């Protein structure tokens, strides 16, 4: 005797949400508080900030008055005759430094993630050690560390060495590197880039912890059966990295590049952020500094778009059936 399932029960089951839709719904529920906060808290502040950049601000009877002046504030911050003409120079120098620094952070994080993903004794301890600078750079811990470092080094926190003349040099200079490399012919631009990376090694290591964890999660999501197949086919470790590992974690590379761009451009040590903060502290209120912030935000958004477009052609998304 066979039992049959009523057709009504089958229809009820089909009407339920699929697993993909359930996950999507859970994601929207998770980000809903952030969306509400942005709409009702941050959006009005951003709109008011944009209005200020197009206005001449004055205070009268305890009230803020905005007089529309168009793009004059933006023209003033880029005007060579303006006393604040150093903003374009600072912006250009800051962007150049970050363009050189961001790939170094991502590459270092990927290199360390691959090493820490290997089977070895004390692997968890090494992971914690490399992530420790991220924890130490948060809030009051960073402030206490800066004060302690200032007391120990006399205000010289750049990792440079005072030669007794009052001027500080980095860990390595271009002349030192050229003498080490000897007769190897390298361009001056490459030498200067390597020197900057060496002198900024502490900053690179301390800001690569989050990226390292993201890469580790991507590496651990790759099925071991794929690597076993490569070994059976006789593929070398180098071929396996370029043909398997790198394409499989390419979405993580895109995520890390975007995260690093945002983190680097909004860091407290960023020279552009420090310059704008210094200019805003010189007066009680200055419309030009608000315009500087928005120009800087547009530069950050432009960098994110450029990174996304460049990485789009190399990102591989694995289809899961």
Coordinates of N, CA and C in Angstrom, one line a residue, residues 254 258 303-313 315:
X254 N 40.0 42.1 -4.6 CA 39.2 43.3 -4.9 C 38.7 43.9 -3.6
X258 N 39.8 47.7 -2.1 CA 38.8 48.8 -1.7 C 38.9 49.1 -0.3
X303 N 39.1 57.0 -6.7 CA 40.1 55.9 -6.6 C 39.4 54.5 -6.4
X304 N 38.3 54.5 -5.7 CA 37.5 53.2 -5.5 C 37.0 52.8 -6.9
X305 N 36.4 53.7 -7.7 CA 35.9 53.4 -9.0 C 37.0 52.9 -9.9
X306 N 38.2 53.5 -9.9 CA 39.3 53.1 -10.7 C 39.7 51.7 -10.3
X307 N 39.9 51.5 -9.0 CA 40.3 50.1 -8.6 C 39.3 49.1 -9.0
X308 N 38.0 49.4 -8.8 CA 36.9 48.4 -9.2 C 37.0 48.1 -10.7
X309 N 37.2 49.1 -11.5 CA 37.2 48.9 -13.0 C 38.5 48.1 -13.4
X310 N 39.6 48.4 -12.8 CA 40.8 47.7 -13.1 C 40.8 46.2 -12.7
X311 N 40.2 46.0 -11.5 CA 40.1 44.6 -11.0 C 39.0 43.8 -11.6
X312 N 38.0 44.5 -12.2 CA 36.9 43.8 -12.7 C 37.2 42.7 -13.8
X313 N 38.3 43.0 -14.6 CA 38.7 42.1 -15.6 C 39.4 40.9 -15.1
X315 N 38.8 39.5 -11.8 CA 38.1 38.8 -10.7 C 37.4 37.6 -11.3

